[in-house]
């Protein structure tokens, strides 16, 4: 229950950091919170309905992350009157059926792919994009948002940046299918269309868009339960660590963070590494080496063997 209150505090801090000024809580949710606090004071453990907590595994509800697994539907009770997010409702509550990983993951996938808000943001013929990979992955990569190739194929990281990511995963000695790859956002952030209706270019997701999709990636993290998370680029890192948690990527890469109890490493987005190639081989290799050092740290922490050759890539 302490975890519930901590998660609620975390979420309120995150919303504040994202610029949210007011949060309204329904009377019903307020009553639930009061019951939880009262239960903490009396040492009782109660469920979100006010009953005693069910046995582990029964009637399990997953809301937004490990600490909310048996807690009140916090997201469903938060309202955020934020300018610029007028078209987005509050972040959705994610409720998964009981069952094994694959049942829960499949239910989550269906929920996201068919979510009316996600669907409303993809152009005709394009797709909402959900995570892919092994449900037993030790390492989960979290990117920013789908681009043109991804919304076309309905899979994260399949364009040029994705191909580089796949090569880096192979350089770790893993297959793409052995890790899990998801995004902070599940649709391609929209830009005004060309005359023919297609979209040119990509843009960063807004904090409101990221906040809306956050329950989907945190639920994937909860279901897959990887040992380690890797945020690819500043946007993904901001999505997980908070919109205003840092100014430059340099402040957060090169060390371990904690995302709801899981080690999180932040590294460069593969698109940045591709862009660096324009600056010439030396600059590109330097950036790739820096990113590779993050990958080496991930390999070490995941207990993967590292050869001398792997240690020296990009040197
Ligand atoms: N960039 C991302 O961050 N995610 C993708 O899925 C593709 C490109």
Coordinates of C-alpha atoms and ligand atoms in Angstrom, one line a residue:
X1 CA 0.0 0.0 0.0
X2 CA 3.0 2.2 0.7
X3 CA 3.9 1.4 -2.9
X4 CA 0.5 2.7 -4.1
X5 CA 0.9 6.0 -2.3
X6 CA 4.5 6.3 -3.6
X7 CA 3.3 5.6 -7.1
X8 CA 0.6 8.2 -6.8
X9 CA 3.1 10.7 -5.5
X10 CA 5.4 9.8 -8.4
X11 CA 2.6 10.3 -10.9
X12 CA 1.6 13.6 -9.4
X13 CA 5.3 14.8 -9.6
X14 CA 5.5 13.6 -13.2
X15 CA 2.3 15.5 -14.2
X16 CA 3.6 18.6 -12.4
X17 CA 6.9 18.3 -14.3
X18 CA 4.9 17.9 -17.6
X19 CA 3.2 21.3 -16.9
X20 CA 0.0 20.0 -15.4
X21 CA -1.3 22.7 -13.0
X22 CA -4.4 21.1 -11.6
X23 CA -5.6 17.6 -11.0
X24 CA -9.1 16.8 -10.0
X25 CA -10.0 13.6 -8.2
X26 CA -13.5 12.2 -8.1
X27 CA -15.2 11.8 -4.7
X28 CA -15.1 8.0 -5.2
X29 CA -11.4 8.0 -5.7
X30 CA -10.8 10.4 -2.8
X31 CA -12.8 8.0 -0.7
X32 CA -10.6 5.1 -1.9
X33 CA -7.4 7.0 -1.1
X34 CA -8.8 7.9 2.4
X35 CA -9.5 4.2 3.0
X36 CA -6.0 3.3 1.9
X37 CA -4.4 5.9 4.2
X38 CA -6.7 4.8 7.1
X39 CA -5.7 1.2 6.4
X40 CA -2.0 2.1 6.5
X41 CA -2.6 3.7 9.8
X42 CA -4.4 0.6 11.2
X43 CA -2.0 -1.8 9.4
X44 CA -4.9 -3.4 7.3
X45 CA -4.3 -4.3 3.7
X46 CA -7.3 -3.6 1.5
X47 CA -8.1 -3.8 -2.2
X48 CA -9.3 -1.0 -4.4
X49 CA -12.9 -1.8 -3.7
X50 CA -12.3 -1.5 0.0
X51 CA -12.4 -5.2 0.5
X52 CA -9.5 -7.2 1.9
X53 CA -6.7 -7.7 -0.6
X54 CA -7.4 -10.8 -2.8
X55 CA -4.9 -13.7 -2.9
X56 CA -1.9 -13.0 -5.2
X57 CA -2.7 -13.8 -8.8
X58 CA -6.5 -13.7 -8.3
X59 CA -8.5 -10.9 -9.8
X60 CA -5.3 -9.1 -10.6
X61 CA -5.5 -5.6 -12.0
X62 CA -2.6 -3.9 -13.7
X63 CA -2.8 -0.2 -13.9
X64 CA 0.5 1.4 -14.9
X65 CA 3.5 -0.3 -13.4
X66 CA 4.8 -2.7 -11.0
X67 CA 3.9 -0.8 -7.9
X68 CA 0.3 -0.3 -9.1
X69 CA -0.4 -4.0 -9.7
X70 CA -3.1 -4.3 -7.1
X71 CA -3.9 -0.7 -6.5
X72 CA -6.7 1.9 -7.3
X73 CA -7.1 2.9 -10.9
X74 CA -5.1 6.1 -10.4
X75 CA -4.9 7.1 -14.0
X76 CA -8.7 6.9 -14.4
X77 CA -9.2 9.4 -11.6
X78 CA -6.8 12.1 -12.9
X79 CA -8.0 14.9 -15.1
X80 CA -5.7 17.3 -16.7
X81 CA -7.0 20.5 -18.1
X82 CA -3.7 21.4 -19.9
X83 CA -3.6 23.8 -22.8
X84 CA -2.4 22.0 -25.9
X85 CA -3.8 18.6 -24.8
X86 CA -7.4 19.6 -25.5
X87 CA -7.7 16.7 -28.0
X88 CA -6.5 14.1 -25.7
X89 CA -8.4 12.6 -22.8
X90 CA -6.7 11.7 -19.6
X91 CA -4.2 8.8 -19.8
X92 CA -6.2 5.5 -19.9
X93 CA -6.5 3.0 -17.2
X94 CA -5.0 -0.3 -18.2
X95 CA -6.7 -3.4 -16.8
X96 CA -5.4 -6.7 -17.8
X97 CA -7.0 -10.1 -17.3
X98 CA -5.4 -12.6 -15.0
X99 CA -3.2 -15.2 -16.8
X100 CA 0.3 -15.8 -17.9
X101 CA 2.5 -13.4 -19.7
X102 CA 1.3 -14.2 -23.1
X103 CA -2.4 -13.9 -22.2
X104 CA -1.7 -10.5 -20.5
X105 CA 0.5 -9.3 -23.3
X106 CA -2.0 -10.3 -26.0
X107 CA -4.8 -8.5 -24.1
X108 CA -2.6 -5.4 -23.8
X109 CA -1.8 -5.5 -27.5
X110 CA -5.5 -5.7 -28.4
X111 CA -6.3 -2.9 -26.1
X112 CA -3.6 -0.6 -27.6
X113 CA -4.2 -1.5 -31.2
X114 CA -7.9 -1.0 -30.9
X115 CA -7.8 2.0 -28.5
X116 CA -10.1 4.7 -30.1
X117 CA -7.7 7.5 -29.2
X118 CA -4.7 5.7 -30.8
X119 CA -6.8 4.8 -33.8
X120 CA -8.0 8.3 -34.2
X121 CA -4.4 9.5 -34.6
X122 CA -3.4 7.2 -37.5
X123 CA -4.1 8.1 -41.1
X124 CA -6.0 5.7 -43.3
X125 CA -3.9 2.7 -44.2
X126 CA -1.4 3.3 -41.4
X127 CA -1.2 1.4 -38.1
X128 CA -1.0 1.9 -34.4
X129 CA 2.4 0.4 -33.3
X130 CA 2.8 -1.9 -30.3
X131 CA 6.0 -3.4 -28.9
X132 CA 7.6 -6.6 -30.3
X133 CA 10.0 -9.2 -29.1
X134 CA 10.5 -11.9 -26.5
X135 CA 8.2 -11.9 -23.5
X136 CA 11.1 -13.3 -21.6
X137 CA 13.5 -10.6 -22.7
X138 CA 16.2 -9.6 -20.2
X139 CA 16.6 -6.3 -22.0
X140 CA 13.9 -4.0 -23.1
X141 CA 14.6 -1.1 -25.5
X142 CA 12.2 1.9 -25.3
X143 CA 12.2 4.3 -28.2
X144 CA 10.4 7.5 -29.0
X145 CA 7.6 7.0 -31.5
X146 CA 6.9 5.3 -34.8
X147 CA 8.1 6.9 -38.0
X148 CA 6.9 6.4 -41.6
X149 CA 8.2 2.8 -42.0
X150 CA 6.9 1.8 -38.5
X151 CA 3.4 3.1 -39.0
X152 CA 3.3 1.4 -42.4
X153 CA 4.5 -2.0 -41.1
X154 CA 3.0 -1.7 -37.6
X155 CA 6.3 -2.6 -35.9
X156 CA 8.7 -0.5 -34.0
X157 CA 12.2 0.3 -35.3
X158 CA 12.0 -1.2 -38.8
X159 CA 13.2 1.9 -40.7
X160 CA 16.9 3.0 -41.0
X161 CA 17.2 3.8 -37.3
X162 CA 15.7 0.4 -36.5
X163 CA 18.1 -1.4 -38.8
X164 CA 21.0 0.2 -36.9
X165 CA 19.4 -0.8 -33.6
X166 CA 19.0 -4.3 -34.9
X167 CA 22.7 -4.4 -35.9
X168 CA 23.7 -3.1 -32.4
X169 CA 21.6 -5.8 -30.8
X170 CA 23.4 -8.4 -32.9
X171 CA 26.7 -6.8 -31.9
X172 CA 25.6 -7.6 -28.3
X173 CA 25.5 -11.2 -29.3
X174 CA 21.7 -11.3 -29.3
X175 CA 19.0 -11.7 -31.9
X176 CA 16.4 -8.9 -32.3
X177 CA 13.7 -11.5 -31.3
X178 CA 15.5 -12.1 -28.0
X179 CA 15.0 -8.6 -26.7
X180 CA 11.8 -6.5 -26.4
X181 CA 11.4 -3.3 -28.3
X182 CA 8.7 -0.7 -27.6
X183 CA 8.1 3.0 -27.9
X184 CA 6.9 5.7 -25.6
X185 CA 4.2 6.5 -28.1
X186 CA 2.1 4.2 -30.1
X187 CA 1.2 6.4 -33.1
X188 CA 3.3 8.5 -35.4
X189 CA 3.1 12.1 -34.1
X190 CA 1.2 14.0 -36.7
X191 CA 2.4 16.9 -38.9
X192 CA 0.2 18.7 -41.4
X193 CA -0.2 16.5 -44.5
X194 CA 1.1 17.2 -47.9
X195 CA -1.5 17.8 -50.7
X196 CA -1.5 14.0 -51.4
X197 CA -2.4 13.3 -47.7
X198 CA 1.0 11.8 -46.8
X199 CA 3.1 13.1 -44.0
X200 CA 6.6 14.5 -44.6
X201 CA 9.0 14.3 -41.6
X202 CA 8.6 13.4 -38.0
X203 CA 8.3 15.4 -34.9
X204 CA 8.9 14.8 -31.2
X205 CA 5.8 13.8 -29.2
X206 CA 4.4 16.4 -26.9
X207 CA 4.5 15.8 -23.1
X208 CA 0.7 15.3 -23.3
X209 CA 1.0 12.7 -26.0
X210 CA 3.7 10.9 -24.0
X211 CA 1.6 11.1 -20.8
X212 CA -1.4 9.6 -22.7
X213 CA 0.7 6.6 -24.0
X214 CA 2.8 6.1 -20.8
X215 CA 0.4 3.5 -19.3
X216 CA 0.8 1.4 -22.4
X217 CA 4.6 1.2 -22.2
X218 CA 4.6 0.8 -18.4
X219 CA 2.1 -2.0 -18.7
X220 CA 4.4 -3.7 -21.3
X221 CA 7.3 -3.3 -18.9
X222 CA 5.2 -4.9 -16.2
X223 CA 4.2 -7.8 -18.3
X224 CA 7.6 -8.6 -19.9
X225 CA 9.4 -7.8 -16.6
X226 CA 12.8 -7.3 -18.2
X227 CA 15.9 -7.2 -16.0
X228 CA 17.0 -4.0 -17.6
X229 CA 15.5 -1.0 -19.6
X230 CA 17.4 1.0 -22.2
X231 CA 15.9 4.4 -23.2
X232 CA 16.9 5.3 -26.7
X233 CA 17.3 9.1 -26.9
X234 CA 16.3 12.0 -24.8
X235 CA 12.6 11.8 -25.6
X236 CA 12.3 8.2 -24.5
X237 CA 14.3 9.1 -21.3
X238 CA 12.0 12.1 -20.6
X239 CA 9.0 9.9 -21.1
X240 CA 10.2 7.5 -18.4
X241 CA 12.1 9.9 -16.1
X242 CA 9.8 12.9 -16.4
X243 CA 9.4 15.6 -19.0
X244 CA 11.7 18.1 -17.2
X245 CA 14.0 15.7 -15.4
X246 CA 17.1 16.8 -17.4
X247 CA 18.2 19.3 -20.0
X248 CA 20.7 17.4 -22.1
X249 CA 21.2 13.7 -22.7
X250 CA 24.7 14.1 -21.4
X251 CA 23.3 14.7 -17.9
X252 CA 21.6 11.3 -17.8
X253 CA 23.6 8.9 -20.0
X254 CA 26.6 6.9 -18.7
X255 CA 25.0 5.9 -15.4
X256 CA 22.2 3.8 -14.1
X257 CA 18.8 5.1 -13.2
X258 CA 15.8 3.5 -11.6
X259 CA 12.5 3.2 -13.4
X260 CA 10.0 1.8 -10.9
X261 CA 12.4 -0.6 -9.4
X262 CA 14.2 -1.6 -12.7
X263 CA 17.6 -0.4 -13.8
X264 CA 17.4 2.0 -16.7
X265 CA 20.2 3.0 -18.9
X266 CA 19.9 6.0 -21.2
X267 CA 21.8 6.1 -24.5
X268 CA 21.7 7.9 -27.8
X269 CA 18.9 7.3 -30.2
X270 CA 20.1 5.4 -33.3
X271 CA 18.7 8.2 -35.5
X272 CA 21.3 10.5 -33.8
X273 CA 24.0 8.0 -34.6
X274 CA 22.9 8.0 -38.2
X275 CA 22.8 11.8 -38.4
X276 CA 26.4 11.8 -37.0
X277 CA 27.5 10.0 -40.1
X278 CA 27.0 13.2 -42.0
X279 CA 29.8 14.7 -39.8
X280 CA 32.3 12.2 -41.1
X281 CA 33.6 8.9 -40.0
X282 CA 35.6 10.1 -37.0
X283 CA 32.7 11.9 -35.4
X284 CA 30.3 9.1 -36.2
X285 CA 32.6 6.5 -34.7
X286 CA 33.1 8.6 -31.6
X287 CA 29.3 8.8 -31.0
X288 CA 28.9 5.1 -31.8
X289 CA 31.6 4.2 -29.3
X290 CA 29.9 6.4 -26.6
X291 CA 26.6 4.6 -27.3
X292 CA 28.4 1.2 -27.4
X293 CA 29.8 1.9 -23.9
X294 CA 26.2 2.1 -22.7
X295 CA 25.5 -1.2 -24.5
X296 CA 28.5 -2.8 -22.8
X297 CA 27.3 -1.6 -19.4
X298 CA 23.9 -3.2 -20.3
X299 CA 25.5 -6.4 -21.3
X300 CA 27.6 -6.5 -18.2
X301 CA 24.6 -5.9 -15.9
X302 CA 22.5 -8.4 -17.9
X303 CA 25.2 -11.0 -17.3
X304 CA 26.0 -11.5 -21.0
X305 CA 29.5 -12.6 -21.9
X306 CA 31.6 -9.9 -23.5
X307 CA 34.5 -10.9 -25.8
X308 CA 37.6 -8.8 -26.2
X309 CA 36.5 -8.0 -29.8
X310 CA 33.1 -6.7 -28.5
X311 CA 34.9 -4.6 -25.8
X312 CA 36.8 -2.8 -28.5
X313 CA 34.1 -2.1 -31.1
X314 CA 34.4 1.5 -32.5
X315 CA 37.8 2.1 -30.9
Ligands
LIG1 N1 12.3 5.9 -33.8 C1 11.8 5.5 -32.6 O1 12.0 6.1 -31.6 N2 10.9 4.5 -32.6 C2 10.6 3.8 -33.7 O2 9.9 2.8 -33.7 C3 11.3 4.2 -34.9 C4 12.1 5.2 -34.9

